[in-house]
mmCIF file of C-alpha atoms in Angstrom:
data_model
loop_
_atom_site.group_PDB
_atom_site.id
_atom_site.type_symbol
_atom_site.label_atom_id
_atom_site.label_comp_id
_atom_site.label_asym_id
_atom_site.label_seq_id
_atom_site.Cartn_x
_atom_site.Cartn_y
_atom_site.Cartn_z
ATOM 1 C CA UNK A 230 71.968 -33.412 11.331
ATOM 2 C CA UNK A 231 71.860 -32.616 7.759
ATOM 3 C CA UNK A 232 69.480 -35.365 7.150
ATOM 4 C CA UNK A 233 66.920 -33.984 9.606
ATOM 5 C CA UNK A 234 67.205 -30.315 7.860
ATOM 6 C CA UNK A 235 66.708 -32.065 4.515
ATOM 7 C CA UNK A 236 63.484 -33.518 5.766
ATOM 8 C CA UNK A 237 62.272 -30.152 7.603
ATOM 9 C CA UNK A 238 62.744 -28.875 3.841
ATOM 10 C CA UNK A 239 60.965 -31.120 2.273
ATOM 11 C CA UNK A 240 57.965 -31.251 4.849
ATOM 12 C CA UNK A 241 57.673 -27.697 4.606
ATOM 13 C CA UNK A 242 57.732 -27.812 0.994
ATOM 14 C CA UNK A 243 55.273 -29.593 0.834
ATOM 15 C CA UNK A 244 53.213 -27.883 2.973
ATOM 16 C CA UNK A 245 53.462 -24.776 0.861
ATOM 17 C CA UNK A 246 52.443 -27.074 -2.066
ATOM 18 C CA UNK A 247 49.367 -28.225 -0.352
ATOM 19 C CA UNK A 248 48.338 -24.416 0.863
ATOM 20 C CA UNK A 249 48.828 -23.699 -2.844
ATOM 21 C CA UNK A 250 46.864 -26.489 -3.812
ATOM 22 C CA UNK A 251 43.810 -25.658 -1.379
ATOM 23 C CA UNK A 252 44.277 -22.227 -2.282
ATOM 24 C CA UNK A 253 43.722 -22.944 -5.356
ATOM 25 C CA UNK A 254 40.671 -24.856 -4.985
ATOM 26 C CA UNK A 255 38.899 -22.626 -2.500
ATOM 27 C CA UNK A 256 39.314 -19.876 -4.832
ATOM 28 C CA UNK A 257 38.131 -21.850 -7.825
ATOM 29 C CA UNK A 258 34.893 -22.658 -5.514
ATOM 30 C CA UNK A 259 34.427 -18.816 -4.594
ATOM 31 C CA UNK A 260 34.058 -17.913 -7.913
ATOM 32 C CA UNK A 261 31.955 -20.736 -8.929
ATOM 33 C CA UNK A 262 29.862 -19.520 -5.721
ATOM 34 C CA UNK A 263 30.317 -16.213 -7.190
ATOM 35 C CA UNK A 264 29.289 -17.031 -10.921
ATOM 36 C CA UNK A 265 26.172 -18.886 -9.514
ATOM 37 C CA UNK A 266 24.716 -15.983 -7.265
ATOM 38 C CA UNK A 267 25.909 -13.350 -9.996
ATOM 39 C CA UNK A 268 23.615 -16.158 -12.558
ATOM 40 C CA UNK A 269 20.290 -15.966 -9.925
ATOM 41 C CA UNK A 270 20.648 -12.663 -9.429
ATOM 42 C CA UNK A 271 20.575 -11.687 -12.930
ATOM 43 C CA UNK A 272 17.713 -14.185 -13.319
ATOM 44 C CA UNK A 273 15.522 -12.381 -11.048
ATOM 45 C CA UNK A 274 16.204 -8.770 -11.709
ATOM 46 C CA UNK A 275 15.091 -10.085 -15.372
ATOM 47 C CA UNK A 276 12.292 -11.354 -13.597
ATOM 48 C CA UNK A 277 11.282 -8.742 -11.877
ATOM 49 C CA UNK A 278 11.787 -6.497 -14.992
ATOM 50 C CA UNK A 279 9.546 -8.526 -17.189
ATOM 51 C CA UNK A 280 6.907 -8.394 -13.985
ATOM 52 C CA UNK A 281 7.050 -4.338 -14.599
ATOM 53 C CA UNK A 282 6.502 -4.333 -18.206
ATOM 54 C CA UNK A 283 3.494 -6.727 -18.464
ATOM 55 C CA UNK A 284 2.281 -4.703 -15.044
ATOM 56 C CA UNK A 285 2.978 -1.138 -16.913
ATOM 57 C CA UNK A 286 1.462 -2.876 -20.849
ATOM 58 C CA UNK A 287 -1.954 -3.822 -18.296
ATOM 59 C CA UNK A 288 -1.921 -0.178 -17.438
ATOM 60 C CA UNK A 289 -1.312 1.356 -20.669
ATOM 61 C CA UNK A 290 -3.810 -0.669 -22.301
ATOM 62 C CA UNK A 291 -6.451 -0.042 -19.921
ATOM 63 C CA UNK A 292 -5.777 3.938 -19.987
ATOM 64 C CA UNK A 293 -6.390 3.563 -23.920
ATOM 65 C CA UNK A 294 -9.524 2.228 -23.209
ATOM 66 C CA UNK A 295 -10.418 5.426 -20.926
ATOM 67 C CA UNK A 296 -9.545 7.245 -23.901
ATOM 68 C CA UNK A 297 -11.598 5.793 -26.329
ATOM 69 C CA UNK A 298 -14.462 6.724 -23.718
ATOM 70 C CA UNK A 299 -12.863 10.130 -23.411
ATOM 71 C CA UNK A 300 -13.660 10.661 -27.199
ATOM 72 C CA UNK A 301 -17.236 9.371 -27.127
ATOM 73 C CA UNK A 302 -18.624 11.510 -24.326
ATOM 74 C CA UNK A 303 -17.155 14.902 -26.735
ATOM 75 C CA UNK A 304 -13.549 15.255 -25.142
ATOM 76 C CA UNK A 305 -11.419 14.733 -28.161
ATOM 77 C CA UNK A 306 -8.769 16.829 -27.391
ATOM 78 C CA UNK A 307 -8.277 15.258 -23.819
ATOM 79 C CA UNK A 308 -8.390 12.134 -24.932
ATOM 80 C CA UNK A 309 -5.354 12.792 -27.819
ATOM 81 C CA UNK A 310 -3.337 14.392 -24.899
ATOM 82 C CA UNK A 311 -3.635 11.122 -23.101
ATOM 83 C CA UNK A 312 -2.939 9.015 -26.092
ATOM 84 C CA UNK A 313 0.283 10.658 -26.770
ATOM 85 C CA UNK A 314 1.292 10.168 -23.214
ATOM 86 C CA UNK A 315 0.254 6.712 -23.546
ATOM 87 C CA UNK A 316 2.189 6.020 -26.155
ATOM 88 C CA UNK A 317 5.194 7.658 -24.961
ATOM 89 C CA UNK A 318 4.586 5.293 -21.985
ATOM 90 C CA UNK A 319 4.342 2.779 -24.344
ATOM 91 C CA UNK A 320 7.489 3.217 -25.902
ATOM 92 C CA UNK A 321 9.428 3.657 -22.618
ATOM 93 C CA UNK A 322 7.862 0.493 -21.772
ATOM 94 C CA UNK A 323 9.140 -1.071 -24.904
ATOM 95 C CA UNK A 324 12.952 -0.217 -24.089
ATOM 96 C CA UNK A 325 12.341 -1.989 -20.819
ATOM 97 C CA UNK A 326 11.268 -4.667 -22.464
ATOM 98 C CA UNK A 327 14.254 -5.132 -24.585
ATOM 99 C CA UNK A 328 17.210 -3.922 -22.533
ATOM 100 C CA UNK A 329 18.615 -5.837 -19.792
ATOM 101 C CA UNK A 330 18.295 -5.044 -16.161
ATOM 102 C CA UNK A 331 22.838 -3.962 -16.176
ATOM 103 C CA UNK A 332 22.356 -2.187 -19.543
ATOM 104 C CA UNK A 333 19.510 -0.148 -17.505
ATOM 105 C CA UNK A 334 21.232 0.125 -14.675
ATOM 106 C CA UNK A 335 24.449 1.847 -17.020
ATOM 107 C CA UNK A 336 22.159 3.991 -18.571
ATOM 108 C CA UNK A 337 20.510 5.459 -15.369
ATOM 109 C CA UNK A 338 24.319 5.751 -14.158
ATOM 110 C CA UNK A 339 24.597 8.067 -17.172
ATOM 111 C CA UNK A 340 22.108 9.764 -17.007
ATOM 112 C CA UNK A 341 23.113 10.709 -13.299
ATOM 113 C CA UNK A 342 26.035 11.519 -14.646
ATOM 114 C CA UNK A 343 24.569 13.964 -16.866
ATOM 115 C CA UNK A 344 22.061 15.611 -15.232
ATOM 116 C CA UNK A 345 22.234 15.235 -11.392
ATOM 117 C CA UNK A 346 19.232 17.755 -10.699
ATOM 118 C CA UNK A 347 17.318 16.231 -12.984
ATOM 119 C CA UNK A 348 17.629 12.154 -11.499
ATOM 120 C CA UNK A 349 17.487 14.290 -8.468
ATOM 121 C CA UNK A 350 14.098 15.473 -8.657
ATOM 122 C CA UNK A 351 12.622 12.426 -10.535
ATOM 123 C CA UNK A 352 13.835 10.744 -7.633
ATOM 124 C CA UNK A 353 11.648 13.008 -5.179
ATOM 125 C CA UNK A 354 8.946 12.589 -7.359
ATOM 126 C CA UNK A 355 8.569 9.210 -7.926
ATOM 127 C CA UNK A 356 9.091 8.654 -4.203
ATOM 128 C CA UNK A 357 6.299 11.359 -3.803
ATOM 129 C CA UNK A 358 3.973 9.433 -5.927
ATOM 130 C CA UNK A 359 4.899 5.979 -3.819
ATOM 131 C CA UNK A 360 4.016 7.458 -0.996
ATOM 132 C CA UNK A 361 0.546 8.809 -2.321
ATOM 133 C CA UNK A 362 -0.375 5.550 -3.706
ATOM 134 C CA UNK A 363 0.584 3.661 -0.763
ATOM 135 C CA UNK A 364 -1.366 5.702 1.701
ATOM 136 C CA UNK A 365 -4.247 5.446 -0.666
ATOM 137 C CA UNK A 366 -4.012 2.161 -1.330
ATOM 138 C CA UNK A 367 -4.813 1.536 2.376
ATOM 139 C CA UNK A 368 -7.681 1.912 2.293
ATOM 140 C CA UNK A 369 -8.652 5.149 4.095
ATOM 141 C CA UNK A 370 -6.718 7.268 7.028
ATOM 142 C CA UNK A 371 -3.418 5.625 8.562
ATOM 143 C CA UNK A 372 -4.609 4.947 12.363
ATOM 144 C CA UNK A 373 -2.689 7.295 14.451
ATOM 145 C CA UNK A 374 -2.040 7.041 18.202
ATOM 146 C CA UNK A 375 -2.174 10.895 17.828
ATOM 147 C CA UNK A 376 -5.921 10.662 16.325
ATOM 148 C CA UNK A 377 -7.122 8.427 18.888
ATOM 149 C CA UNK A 378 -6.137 11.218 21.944
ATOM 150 C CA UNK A 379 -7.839 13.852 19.994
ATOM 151 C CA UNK A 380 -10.629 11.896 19.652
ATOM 152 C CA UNK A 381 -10.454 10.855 23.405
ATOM 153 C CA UNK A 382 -10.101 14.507 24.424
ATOM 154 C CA UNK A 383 -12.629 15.371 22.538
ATOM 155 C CA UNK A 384 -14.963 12.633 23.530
ATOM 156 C CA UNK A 385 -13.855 14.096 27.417
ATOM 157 C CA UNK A 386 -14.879 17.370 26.446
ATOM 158 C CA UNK A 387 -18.324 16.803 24.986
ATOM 159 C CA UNK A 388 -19.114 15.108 28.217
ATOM 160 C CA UNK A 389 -18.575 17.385 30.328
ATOM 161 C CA UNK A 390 -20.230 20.220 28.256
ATOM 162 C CA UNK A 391 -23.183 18.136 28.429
ATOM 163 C CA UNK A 392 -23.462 17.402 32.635
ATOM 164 C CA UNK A 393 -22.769 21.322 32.548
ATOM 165 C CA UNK A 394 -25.680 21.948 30.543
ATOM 166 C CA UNK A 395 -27.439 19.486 32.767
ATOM 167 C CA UNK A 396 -26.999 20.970 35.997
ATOM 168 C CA UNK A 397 -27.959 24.692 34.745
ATOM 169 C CA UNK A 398 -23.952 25.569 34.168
ATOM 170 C CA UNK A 399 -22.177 24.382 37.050
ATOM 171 C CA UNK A 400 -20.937 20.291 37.153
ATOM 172 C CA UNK A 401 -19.044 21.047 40.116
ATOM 173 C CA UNK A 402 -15.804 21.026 39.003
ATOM 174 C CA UNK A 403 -12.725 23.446 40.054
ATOM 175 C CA UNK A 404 -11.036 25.453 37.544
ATOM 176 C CA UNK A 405 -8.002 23.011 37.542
ATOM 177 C CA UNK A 406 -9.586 20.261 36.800
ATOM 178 C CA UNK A 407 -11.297 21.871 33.559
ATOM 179 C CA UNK A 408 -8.254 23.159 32.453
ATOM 180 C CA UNK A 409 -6.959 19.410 32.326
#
């Protein structure tokens, strides 16, 4: 009897050696899983950062150019007004440039922090300005189910003025059905 309790012990010894042991590795593997999607992650929030700046440096550099035109056709002091908001674009861009994407993301945290209104309303007006370049980036109105029944209607409605005129006034129809 005490032989078989000996061996229960030392089988379930060793099966809380061998739990250790895979818990061990499995969390080793989670945080090399971990380390690697932390590593591509980074990677492409870099990327996408470094997409921004050359985007926003284009856009800078072809403003300046506007400016320069600005200042030939007579509008001097326009042109300097832009030119120091170019620049200040410039420099923001600049910071971009050189700060990495969880450094920015610590300073906007800050900032928030800070001045809650303030992230507040650039917030609502950067969306605001997303949402007016999108729409005009399509190229035109949005189609709207709502605009084609208006149109429809009114499409309805210009025919039957016209048989009215047509037949001196009176197409025939009852009251109800003009009313539709």
């Amino acid at each position: 009897m005490r032989q078989e309790t000996t061996t229960a012990r030392d089988v379930k010894q060793a099966a809380r050696e061998a739990a250790a042991q895979v818990s061990g590795e499995v969390q080793k593997g989670a945080q090399r899983i971990l380390s690697e999607v932390k590593g591509a992650s980074a990677d492409f929030a870099e990327d996408r950062k470094n997409d921004a700046t050359d985007y926003l440096d284009d856009v800078i550099g072809a403003a300046k150019h506007g400016t320069a035109e600005l200042d030939k056709k007579g509008h001097a002091r326009t042109a300097a007004f832009v030119n120091e908001t170019l620049d200040r674009c410039g420099a923001a861009t600049a910071h971009l440039k050189r700060t990495s994407p969880p450094d920015l993301w610590q300073e906007v945290n800050d900032f928030a922090q800070e001045r809650p209104v303030a992230l507040f309303g650039a917030a609502f007006l950067l969306g605001f300005g997303a949402t007016r370049f999108l729409k005009s980036s399509q190229g035109g109105r949005a189609h709207r189910p709502s605009d084609e029944r208006s149109a429809s209607l009114k499409a309805e409605s210009d025919r039957r003025t016209s048989e009215q005129s047509a037949s001196g006034g009176h197409s025939g129809s009852t009251g109800s059905e003009a009313a539709e």
